[in-house]
Amino acid sequence: YDGAFEYWTKAAESGDALAHYELSLLHRTGEGVEKDEKKRLYHLVEAAIGGHPGARFQLAGYEGKNSRFDRMVKHFIISANLGHDESIQMLKGCYKNGLVSKEDFAAALRAHQAAVDATKSPQRDAAEAFKKFRASQQQTFGRNA
């Protein structure tokens, strides 16, 4: 973890959103570094500002745990707009519970679909098909298949 921590720290100093996200995970688990909630949140916020959808999703969970549901919904909407599938599912629950309006939910659905469509390519489709094929092989023949 030392090498990873050093690499991610340097990349985060350059503004890399993924590096900030990875550092937030290390500070959450304490792997290779001391557990530190303030540093975890700092890196999570920086990753979210940098456009990392998983960081937005994690911040939504944090806000929900602290009963700040309006902020939670905003994070889910931003993350869903970036194509994050779990966020759109969480927004569905928020809509059912009256935490998000029909209009905002519909707009998030449209933006999510646009983001997903923008990332589609024949190569991604082939990679996804291969991934499913490998998973079925491993399930049928064992882990080393």
Tab-separated table of C-alpha atoms in Angstrom:
chain	number	residue	atom	x	y	z
A	1	TYR	CA	0.000	0.000	0.000
A	2	ASP	CA	2.954	2.349	0.513
A	3	GLY	CA	3.664	2.598	-3.203
A	4	ALA	CA	0.009	3.046	-4.036
A	5	PHE	CA	-0.428	5.688	-1.363
A	6	GLU	CA	2.551	7.659	-2.678
A	7	TYR	CA	1.387	7.363	-6.287
A	8	TRP	CA	-2.198	8.372	-5.486
A	9	THR	CA	-1.019	11.248	-3.303
A	10	LYS	CA	1.091	12.664	-6.149
A	11	ALA	CA	-1.726	12.167	-8.641
A	12	ALA	CA	-4.244	13.765	-6.267
A	13	GLU	CA	-1.946	16.766	-5.858
A	14	SER	CA	-2.222	17.142	-9.643
A	15	GLY	CA	-6.011	17.112	-9.383
A	16	ASP	CA	-6.684	13.508	-10.422
A	17	ALA	CA	-10.239	12.630	-9.312
A	18	LEU	CA	-9.638	8.870	-9.316
A	19	ALA	CA	-6.584	9.310	-7.086
A	20	HIS	CA	-8.629	11.354	-4.617
A	21	TYR	CA	-11.280	8.629	-4.636
A	22	GLU	CA	-8.718	5.886	-4.008
A	23	LEU	CA	-7.194	7.886	-1.143
A	24	SER	CA	-10.657	8.266	0.379
A	25	LEU	CA	-11.013	4.486	0.334
A	26	LEU	CA	-7.638	3.999	2.033
A	27	HIS	CA	-8.542	6.482	4.765
A	28	ARG	CA	-11.907	4.765	5.244
A	29	THR	CA	-10.443	1.293	5.686
A	30	GLY	CA	-7.103	2.230	7.214
A	31	GLU	CA	-5.213	0.058	4.734
A	32	GLY	CA	-1.671	1.383	4.534
A	33	VAL	CA	-2.654	4.594	6.325
A	34	GLU	CA	-4.301	5.568	9.573
A	35	LYS	CA	-8.107	5.623	9.468
A	36	ASP	CA	-9.082	9.268	9.224
A	37	GLU	CA	-12.664	10.370	8.610
A	38	LYS	CA	-11.721	14.010	7.892
A	39	LYS	CA	-9.171	12.999	5.256
A	40	ARG	CA	-11.607	10.479	3.815
A	41	LEU	CA	-14.257	13.157	3.379
A	42	TYR	CA	-11.756	15.668	2.016
A	43	HIS	CA	-10.638	13.260	-0.714
A	44	LEU	CA	-14.211	12.165	-1.396
A	45	VAL	CA	-15.306	15.791	-1.919
A	46	GLU	CA	-12.300	16.492	-4.152
A	47	ALA	CA	-13.049	13.390	-6.225
A	48	ALA	CA	-16.709	14.397	-6.534
A	49	ILE	CA	-15.776	17.918	-7.611
A	50	GLY	CA	-13.452	16.328	-10.160
A	51	GLY	CA	-16.359	14.384	-11.675
A	52	HIS	CA	-16.000	10.942	-10.082
A	53	PRO	CA	-19.530	9.443	-9.980
A	54	GLY	CA	-18.653	6.868	-7.307
A	55	ALA	CA	-17.476	9.649	-5.025
A	56	ARG	CA	-20.798	11.450	-5.501
A	57	PHE	CA	-22.582	8.212	-4.664
A	58	GLN	CA	-20.515	7.798	-1.484
A	59	LEU	CA	-21.199	11.407	-0.476
A	60	ALA	CA	-24.910	10.797	-0.971
A	61	GLY	CA	-24.702	7.899	1.485
A	62	TYR	CA	-22.807	10.065	3.961
A	63	GLU	CA	-25.417	12.821	3.731
A	64	GLY	CA	-28.243	10.301	4.103
A	65	LYS	CA	-26.689	8.847	7.253
A	66	ASN	CA	-26.603	12.372	8.649
A	67	SER	CA	-30.277	12.976	7.756
A	68	ARG	CA	-29.425	15.632	5.162
A	69	PHE	CA	-31.746	14.161	2.574
A	70	ASP	CA	-31.854	17.212	0.306
A	71	ARG	CA	-28.078	17.043	-0.097
A	72	MET	CA	-28.230	13.259	-0.486
A	73	VAL	CA	-30.691	13.591	-3.373
A	74	LYS	CA	-28.542	16.253	-5.074
A	75	HIS	CA	-25.508	13.950	-4.959
A	76	PHE	CA	-27.542	11.053	-6.355
A	77	ILE	CA	-28.836	13.263	-9.180
A	78	ILE	CA	-25.349	14.475	-10.126
A	79	SER	CA	-23.975	10.936	-10.026
A	80	ALA	CA	-26.898	9.579	-12.044
A	81	ASN	CA	-26.336	12.348	-14.601
A	82	LEU	CA	-22.798	10.987	-14.970
A	83	GLY	CA	-24.182	7.530	-15.782
A	84	HIS	CA	-23.862	5.892	-12.354
A	85	ASP	CA	-26.378	3.017	-12.328
A	86	GLU	CA	-26.626	2.567	-8.565
A	87	SER	CA	-27.472	6.242	-8.162
A	88	ILE	CA	-30.424	6.007	-10.519
A	89	GLN	CA	-31.690	3.033	-8.508
A	90	MET	CA	-31.347	4.990	-5.275
A	91	LEU	CA	-33.181	7.928	-6.864
A	92	LYS	CA	-35.996	5.550	-7.723
A	93	GLY	CA	-36.322	4.791	-4.022
A	94	CYS	CA	-36.114	8.494	-3.178
A	95	TYR	CA	-38.925	9.171	-5.650
A	96	LYS	CA	-41.080	6.428	-4.134
A	97	ASN	CA	-40.482	7.941	-0.684
A	98	GLY	CA	-41.315	11.466	-1.809
A	99	LEU	CA	-37.765	12.824	-1.504
A	100	VAL	CA	-37.463	13.773	-5.175
A	101	SER	CA	-40.088	15.264	-7.477
A	102	LYS	CA	-41.439	13.499	-10.532
A	103	GLU	CA	-39.882	16.174	-12.757
A	104	ASP	CA	-36.434	15.894	-11.154
A	105	PHE	CA	-36.553	12.101	-11.302
A	106	ALA	CA	-37.583	12.156	-14.980
A	107	ALA	CA	-34.799	14.638	-15.791
A	108	ALA	CA	-32.257	12.418	-13.981
A	109	LEU	CA	-33.481	9.372	-15.926
A	110	ARG	CA	-33.042	11.205	-19.245
A	111	ALA	CA	-29.581	12.508	-18.299
A	112	HIS	CA	-28.512	9.068	-17.047
A	113	GLN	CA	-29.594	7.417	-20.285
A	114	ALA	CA	-27.783	10.075	-22.327
A	115	ALA	CA	-24.594	9.489	-20.334
A	116	VAL	CA	-24.866	5.729	-20.760
A	117	ASP	CA	-25.533	6.082	-24.501
A	118	ALA	CA	-22.517	8.385	-24.858
A	119	THR	CA	-20.206	5.670	-23.509
A	120	LYS	CA	-21.477	2.860	-25.728
A	121	SER	CA	-19.212	1.406	-28.380
A	122	PRO	CA	-18.822	-1.947	-30.131
A	123	GLN	CA	-15.620	-2.559	-28.150
A	124	ARG	CA	-17.383	-1.995	-24.813
A	125	ASP	CA	-20.227	-4.270	-25.876
A	126	ALA	CA	-17.749	-6.993	-26.844
A	127	ALA	CA	-15.878	-6.594	-23.549
A	128	GLU	CA	-19.137	-6.862	-21.588
A	129	ALA	CA	-20.134	-9.996	-23.528
A	130	PHE	CA	-16.709	-11.528	-22.820
A	131	LYS	CA	-17.010	-10.657	-19.130
A	132	LYS	CA	-20.378	-12.416	-18.931
A	133	PHE	CA	-18.996	-15.406	-20.833
A	134	ARG	CA	-16.031	-15.703	-18.430
A	135	ALA	CA	-18.312	-15.427	-15.415
A	136	SER	CA	-20.499	-18.245	-16.742
A	137	GLN	CA	-17.408	-20.393	-17.399
A	138	GLN	CA	-16.125	-19.819	-13.887
A	139	GLN	CA	-19.506	-20.656	-12.433
A	140	THR	CA	-19.711	-23.841	-14.502
A	141	PHE	CA	-16.106	-25.038	-14.352
A	142	GLY	CA	-14.704	-23.385	-11.259
A	143	ARG	CA	-12.542	-20.354	-10.546
A	144	ASN	CA	-9.554	-21.449	-12.692
A	145	ALA	CA	-11.563	-21.824	-15.892
